[in-house]
C-alpha positions as semicolon CSV with decimal commas, in nm:
position;residue;x (nm);y (nm);z (nm)
1;M;7,258;3,891;33,083
2;A;6,949;4,197;33,102
3;A;7,224;4,352;32,902
4;V;7,169;4,116;32,585
5;T;6,849;4,107;32,581
6;K;6,843;4,496;32,619
7;L;7,070;4,455;32,328
8;F;6,852;4,246;32,092
9;A;6,537;4,441;32,183
10;E;6,746;4,787;32,076
11;R;6,853;4,591;31,746
12;L;6,503;4,430;31,649
13;Q;6,375;4,832;31,725
14;A;6,617;4,952;31,465
15;W;6,477;4,705;31,233
16;K;6,160;4,829;31,298
17;H;6,249;5,124;31,205
18;A;6,441;5,077;30,893
19;V;6,090;4,898;30,789
20;A;5,900;5,186;30,861
21;Y;6,124;5,423;30,650
22;L;6,065;5,134;30,372
23;E;5,686;5,191;30,387
24;D;5,695;5,563;30,424
25;Y;5,904;5,538;30,128
26;V;5,629;5,309;29,953
27;T;5,325;5,485;30,050
28;A;5,522;5,827;29,952
29;T;5,555;5,713;29,620
30;E;5,198;5,605;29,562
31;K;5,072;5,898;29,689
32;T;5,300;6,095;29,478
33;N;5,209;5,835;29,188
34;H;4,831;5,905;29,288
35;A;4,843;6,283;29,237
36;H;5,082;6,248;28,879
37;G;4,724;6,063;28,778
38;K;4,559;6,404;28,852
39;E;4,845;6,633;28,728
40;Y;4,819;6,413;28,418
41;E;4,456;6,434;28,345
42;R;4,514;6,863;28,397
43;V;4,813;6,825;28,110
44;L;4,522;6,634;27,909
45;K;4,267;6,914;27,971
46;T;4,517;7,159;27,782
47;V;4,458;6,952;27,462
48;K;4,119;6,774;27,510
49;D;3,958;7,034;27,321
50;P;3,979;7,038;26,916
51;L;4,186;7,255;26,728
52;K;4,081;7,588;26,723
53;E;4,082;7,678;26,351
54;G;4,069;7,307;26,316
55;H;3,921;7,323;25,970
56;H;4,305;7,436;25,843
57;F;4,419;7,089;25,909
58;D;4,355;6,768;25,737
59;Q;4,171;6,561;26,018
60;S;4,258;6,211;25,849
61;L;4,539;6,022;25,998
62;G;4,910;6,101;26,009
63;G;4,868;6,523;25,956
64;I;4,864;6,768;26,257
65;A;4,526;6,655;26,426
66;G;4,592;6,306;26,423
67;M;4,906;6,400;26,603
68;F;4,679;6,597;26,867
69;E;4,446;6,293;26,908
70;N;4,755;6,067;26,983
71;I;4,916;6,319;27,236
72;R;4,593;6,290;27,365
73;S;4,545;5,922;27,392
74;N;4,889;5,866;27,523
75;T;4,807;6,179;27,805
76;Q;4,550;5,946;27,918
77;G;4,791;5,620;27,928
78;L;5,006;5,872;28,134
79;S;4,770;5,938;28,403
80;N;4,557;5,594;28,409
81;Q;4,946;5,461;28,475
82;H;5,014;5,638;28,755
83;Y;4,720;5,578;28,914
84;E;4,763;5,169;28,843
85;T;5,143;5,226;28,966
86;A;4,985;5,409;29,293
87;K;4,738;5,063;29,319
88;Q;5,010;4,838;29,292
89;L;5,246;5,004;29,554
90;K;4,956;5,013;29,791
91;G;4,788;4,660;29,734
92;T;5,119;4,446;29,662
93;I;5,463;4,614;29,788
94;L;5,335;4,762;30,086
95;P;5,146;4,445;30,271
96;V;5,529;4,334;30,241
97;F;5,678;4,542;30,422
98;D;5,321;4,609;30,718
99;R;5,361;4,205;30,757
100;L;5,772;4,232;30,806
101;H;5,714;4,500;31,072
102;T;5,444;4,286;31,222
103;E;5,712;4,010;31,213
104;I;5,984;4,220;31,409
105;K;5,690;4,336;31,631
106;N;5,617;3,971;31,742
107;K;5,962;3,964;31,772
108;S;6,048;4,171;32,025
109;K;5,757;4,037;32,230
110;E;5,864;3,670;32,209
111;L;6,257;3,816;32,318
112;T;6,058;3,985;32,617
113;K;5,842;3,718;32,741
114;G;6,134;3,455;32,649
115;A;6,460;3,549;32,721
116;G;6,376;3,853;32,910
117;K;6,169;3,593;33,179
118;G;6,467;3,454;33,220
119;S;6,698;3,742;33,290
120;K;6,419;3,849;33,568
121;A;6,455;3,526;33,721
122;V;6,813;3,517;33,730
123;D;6,810;3,910;33,877
124;K;6,590;3,789;34,146
125;A;6,829;3,439;34,235
126;R;7,131;3,698;34,239
127;Q;6,930;3,916;34,451
128;Q;6,826;3,620;34,710
129;T;7,181;3,504;34,709
130;Q;7,370;3,843;34,769
131;K;7,131;3,852;35,083
132;H;7,154;3,541;35,231
133;I;7,569;3,664;35,171
134;E;7,544;3,982;35,335
135;L;7,330;3,780;35,644
136;L;7,671;3,544;35,666
137;G;7,892;3,834;35,665
138;Q;7,635;3,976;36,019
139;H;7,633;3,653;36,181
140;A;7,994;3,539;36,118
141;A;8,071;3,892;36,274
142;A;7,841;3,837;36,570
143;F;7,982;3,485;36,619
144;D;8,299;3,655;36,644
145;S;8,182;3,959;36,934
146;H;7,916;3,670;37,139
147;H;8,234;3,401;37,106
148;G;7,962;3,175;36,970
149;T;7,651;3,233;37,127
150;L;7,440;3,236;36,868
151;K;7,085;3,076;36,772
152;A;7,013;2,793;36,571
153;T;6,888;2,976;36,309
154;D;7,159;3,213;36,253
155;D;7,494;3,021;36,237
156;P;7,722;3,094;35,999
157;Y;7,729;2,710;35,908
158;V;7,361;2,679;35,838
159;I;7,354;3,023;35,624
160;S;7,664;2,923;35,444
161;R;7,506;2,635;35,363
162;G;7,221;2,829;35,274
163;V;7,422;3,061;35,039
164;T;7,526;2,732;34,864
165;H;7,168;2,633;34,756
166;R;7,147;2,967;34,649
167;L;7,436;3,021;34,426
168;H;7,342;2,669;34,269
169;K;7,026;2,815;34,204
170;Q;7,161;3,118;34,071
171;I;7,369;2,922;33,876
172;Q;7,157;2,724;33,686
173;E;6,933;2,987;33,637
174;E;7,209;3,203;33,498
175;N;7,287;2,918;33,264
176;N;6,943;2,838;33,210
177;N;6,919;3,193;33,087
178;R;7,274;3,167;32,940
179;Q;7,147;2,884;32,682
180;D;6,792;3,088;32,601
181;L;7,042;3,391;32,522
182;I;7,252;3,160;32,286
183;S;6,951;3,048;32,144
184;V;6,836;3,391;32,105
185;Q;7,110;3,497;31,953
186;N;7,190;3,224;31,694
187;S;6,754;3,244;31,581
188;F;6,870;3,662;31,560
189;A;7,102;3,574;31,223
190;Q;6,834;3,360;31,125
191;F;6,555;3,607;31,170
192;E;6,802;3,896;31,034
193;A;6,867;3,727;30,749
194;H;6,458;3,666;30,688
195;I;6,434;4,043;30,729
196;I;6,690;4,118;30,421
197;Q;6,531;3,848;30,215
198;T;6,179;4,000;30,251
199;V;6,291;4,334;30,210
200;Q;6,494;4,195;29,928
201;Q;6,186;4,060;29,770
202;G;5,974;4,386;29,835
203;M;6,224;4,597;29,671
204;G;6,229;4,345;29,350
205;Q;5,837;4,367;29,325
206;F;5,889;4,774;29,388
207;Q;6,136;4,788;29,112
208;V;5,922;4,522;28,878
209;V;5,594;4,791;28,910
210;M;5,833;5,098;28,839
211;N;6,011;4,951;28,582
212;T;5,682;4,868;28,417
213;Q;5,560;5,241;28,442
214;A;5,904;5,383;28,334
215;E;5,903;5,135;27,985
216;Q;5,464;5,253;27,947
217;I;5,623;5,636;27,985
218;K;5,887;5,617;27,729
219;A;5,676;5,398;27,504
220;A;5,386;5,666;27,532
221;Y;5,666;5,964;27,474
222;T;5,836;5,786;27,182
223;D;5,483;5,730;27,021
224;M;5,418;6,065;27,057
225;V;5,728;6,234;26,951
226;G;5,754;5,935;26,609
227;T;5,391;6,047;26,526
228;A;5,487;6,409;26,513
229;Q;5,810;6,297;26,334
230;R;5,648;6,061;26,066
231;I;5,391;6,374;25,939
232;P;5,539;6,440;25,550
233;M;5,637;6,808;25,524
234;D;5,377;6,839;25,277
235;F;5,107;6,656;25,414
236;E;4,944;6,929;25,553
237;W;4,984;7,193;25,264
238;N;4,868;6,956;24,982
239;G;4,554;6,889;25,226
240;F;4,499;7,234;25,241
241;I;4,533;7,321;24,869
242;Q;4,309;7,060;24,810
243;R;4,012;7,151;25,033
244;N;4,057;7,519;24,930
245;N;4,116;7,471;24,523
246;T;3,828;7,676;24,422
247;I;3,968;7,990;24,646
248;L;4,347;7,981;24,626
249;I;4,556;8,081;24,326
250;D;4,610;7,807;24,057
251;P;4,999;7,857;23,976
252;S;4,952;7,685;23,678
253;A;4,651;7,936;23,503
254;P;4,758;8,223;23,352
255;A;4,750;8,528;23,446
256;R;4,482;8,768;23,408
257;S;4,485;8,991;23,110
258;L;4,277;9,328;23,000
259;A;4,152;9,201;22,686
260;D;3,982;8,873;22,850
261;I;3,795;9,129;23,027
262;T;3,436;9,237;22,956
263;Y;3,200;9,471;23,178
264;P;2,879;9,618;23,091
265;N;2,828;9,823;22,816
266;Q;3,169;9,783;22,730
267;N;3,054;9,798;22,366
268;H;2,794;10,064;22,453
269;R;2,755;10,305;22,089
270;A;2,807;10,603;22,310
271;T;3,185;10,446;22,388
272;Q;3,261;10,404;22,023
273;P;3,463;10,694;21,847
274;L;3,343;10,851;21,589
275;I;3,635;10,980;21,455
276;S;4,005;10,905;21,643
277;G;4,373;10,946;21,562
278;S;4,624;11,224;21,579
279;L;4,664;11,609;21,426
280;E;4,869;11,831;21,544
281;K;4,730;12,175;21,677
282;K;4,882;12,525;21,685
283;G;5,026;12,658;21,955
284;K;4,888;12,987;22,123
285;I;5,201;13,130;22,242
286;M;5,463;13,001;22,056
287;R;5,249;12,943;21,749
288;S;5,422;12,594;21,635
289;Y;5,257;12,300;21,625
290;D;5,218;11,994;21,827
291;T;5,124;11,606;21,774
292;N;4,856;11,466;22,027
293;Y;4,577;11,225;21,997
294;Y;4,185;11,377;21,958
295;V;3,886;11,169;21,938
296;I;3,535;11,280;21,868
297;S;3,248;11,090;22,065
298;P;2,918;11,026;22,001
299;A;2,805;11,263;22,281
300;K;2,939;11,537;22,029
301;F;3,276;11,631;22,221
302;L;3,634;11,674;22,071
303;H;3,852;11,526;22,291
304;E;4,209;11,602;22,334
305;Y;4,501;11,346;22,475
306;K;4,865;11,319;22,481
307;T;4,844;10,988;22,378
308;D;4,610;10,689;22,307
309;D;4,778;10,492;22,539
310;D;4,491;10,427;22,856
311;L;4,748;10,206;23,075
312;A;5,025;10,461;23,166
313;K;4,782;10,661;23,336
314;D;4,416;10,775;23,401
315;P;4,359;10,939;23,030
316;V;4,227;11,249;23,129
317;P;4,173;11,484;22,862
318;E;4,385;11,769;22,813
319;M;4,114;11,986;22,632
320;S;3,727;11,904;22,555
321;L;3,545;12,117;22,296
322;Y;3,151;12,067;22,271
323;L;3,106;12,102;21,910
324;P;2,744;12,194;21,881
325;D;2,838;12,483;22,059
326;C;3,151;12,532;21,819
327;I;3,236;12,656;21,489
328;I;3,403;12,493;21,202
329;G;3,543;12,657;20,939
330;A;3,621;12,509;20,575
331;V;3,869;12,291;20,491
332;N;4,233;12,379;20,311
333;G;4,465;12,141;20,255
334;Q;4,530;11,994;20,585
335;K;4,407;12,260;20,749
336;F;4,079;12,326;20,907
337;N;4,018;12,513;21,222
338;V;3,738;12,484;21,473
339;K;3,619;12,761;21,691
340;G;3,447;12,744;22,086
341;K;3,520;12,670;22,454
342;D;3,730;12,419;22,671
343;V;3,526;12,231;22,835
344;S;3,727;11,997;22,989
345;K;3,727;12,147;23,367
346;G;3,344;12,156;23,401
347;K;3,119;12,411;23,498
348;I;3,331;12,599;23,753
349;G;3,578;12,576;23,523
350;G;3,409;12,650;23,195
351;A;3,257;12,929;23,324
352;F;3,579;13,127;23,331
353;S;3,733;12,932;22,987
354;M;3,722;13,203;22,710
355;T;3,634;13,118;22,375
356;H;3,958;13,035;22,106
357;E;4,001;13,002;21,771
358;F;4,224;12,636;21,744
359;A;4,427;12,550;21,392
360;F;4,440;12,175;21,363
361;K;4,647;12,019;21,108
362;A;4,576;11,679;20,961
363;H;4,883;11,463;20,839
364;T;4,712;11,432;20,505
365;P;4,441;11,634;20,286
366;Q;4,258;11,320;20,312
367;A;4,227;11,294;20,668
368;A;4,191;11,628;20,703
369;A;3,895;11,601;20,500
370;Q;3,751;11,318;20,717
371;W;3,765;11,500;21,052
372;Y;3,609;11,789;20,874
373;E;3,296;11,563;20,782
374;V;3,266;11,407;21,099
375;I;3,311;11,755;21,279
376;K;3,062;11,910;21,041
377;Q;2,788;11,676;21,143
378;A;2,758;11,783;21,493
379;A;2,899;12,142;21,514
380;G;2,681;12,409;21,599
381;T;2,805;12,629;21,275
382;V;2,956;12,591;20,980
383;T;3,130;12,868;20,770
384;A;3,339;12,848;20,459
385;E;3,630;13,082;20,644
386;M;3,935;12,919;20,530
387;P;4,195;12,897;20,755
388;D;4,565;13,042;20,687
389;A;4,738;12,878;20,433
390;S;5,111;12,970;20,538
391;V;5,281;12,627;20,682
392;P;5,455;12,723;21,008
393;N;5,668;12,507;21,172
394;S;5,569;12,184;21,283
395;P;5,729;11,901;21,492
396;V;5,629;11,650;21,249
397;T;5,707;11,677;20,807
398;D;5,750;11,392;20,565
399;D;6,096;11,397;20,578
400;H;6,109;11,324;20,942
401;V;5,815;11,062;20,866
402;A;6,018;10,939;20,593
403;G;6,354;10,910;20,829
404;G;6,192;10,682;21,058
405;A;5,983;10,906;21,336
406;T;5,719;10,810;21,515
407;Q;5,413;10,723;21,258
408;P;5,061;10,923;21,350
409;T;4,784;10,718;21,527
410;P;4,570;10,559;21,219
411;L;4,287;10,720;21,218
412;Q;3,941;10,527;21,315
413;I;3,562;10,658;21,131
414;Q;3,228;10,558;21,219
415;D;2,914;10,796;21,108
416;L;2,768;10,991;21,363
417;E;2,412;10,929;21,172
418;K;2,470;10,508;21,241
419;T;2,619;10,530;21,608
420;G;2,242;10,408;21,690
421;T;2,290;10,091;21,535
422;N;2,456;9,763;21,669
423;T;2,646;9,686;21,390
424;T;3,027;9,764;21,277
425;Q;3,052;10,133;21,153
426;P;3,287;10,137;20,813
427;G;3,638;10,251;20,869
428;S;3,614;10,128;21,265
429;A;3,787;9,855;21,423
430;V;3,518;9,809;21,698
431;P;3,084;9,771;21,667
432;G;2,895;10,035;21,762
433;S;2,723;9,912;22,044
434;A;2,664;9,567;22,231
435;T;2,294;9,488;22,341
436;T;2,412;9,239;22,535
437;A;2,628;9,316;22,873
438;P;2,825;9,068;23,111
439;T;2,763;9,033;23,455
440;S;3,090;8,939;23,607
441;A;3,435;8,940;23,466
442;V;3,506;8,755;23,802
443;Q;3,344;8,364;23,811
444;G;3,162;8,352;24,100
445;E;3,160;8,670;24,183
446;P;2,881;8,855;24,004
447;G;2,947;9,258;23,985
448;K;3,347;9,219;24,033
449;Y;3,602;9,295;23,728
């Protein structure tokens, strides 16, 4: 019978340890959720600050800034949810298993006090019976050896009846203990059913708590992803364009044109040529004429350019004659000569420059006369010396022009004596001076063109 009691005690111990495992599991899960709550607070810190260069993003809902606000809100919710789960596990689920653990302990005490006590009584009765049986054996042997001479108390008959009495008492104790153990055994089946039912209830409540957490976590991440996916592809760009429409380039606006730009002193009288157009100049070596573009400026320089194009490359004069230091001869038809020094290389280059006589030829006698009159007003010396009347080879002839060759640059003239006025000069397409200069060619940026 003691073995049965011991077996039941071991079984209760096994159940107690099983429930303790569940307690430990719930406790560890509670601590993990509490730790996760703290970890999500750390996660939240990664996005809690406003976006760097945040002014580049639309601050209204529906954009990137709104997405990060949604992430912050949901991440805070995830942290709170883990704290709440830890609270529910500790306050609701863990007590279920704690109480069950206590019930198993009480059941062990009940077994010890009930069936355990009966088992001790049986053991005691068995010991007493065993002693009388041994005593009977001793006195029965003595009876045989002493031929019946014994004390009355040692009479085997008396002792045998005592054994019968003690056996009867032992059997009663065993039967009582047996009945107790049967009751315990039957109650164990019910108690184990209660244990399993309680475990199922506790795990069911555990599932509810964890499912609630899982659903809220899923909802939080679904909301975060959904918020990001609902951002229109052009939402941020359109907002950026609207916020910076005064800075960004309007693609519908026309491109800048040189003709639309004005700048200070653009039409100053010193910038307007007295006469300009194409002339032919005799070469120093080949002695043939080459056509170039020439300008006489109000500063009294005769400048030579390859062309009248200011755009293809920086228009630097190929030659410059300062007319007050030059000598001009008389006109002979289309020809006239100017004697002077090329000063286009500045002071240093001019110091080594030699004085040459340059032979020019206009395209018509009338054009030659116009050039001559302007040069004569600016020249330092005027002579009556006539240029050579012979006509050398020229790249431009009347036949070439008639055959479709490039037309000479139109001649533009203005009077040297009137360049100080603010009126349009006769023969010129541009005014002599601009008294009012614009401050800027770029809107909102003074001094830029």
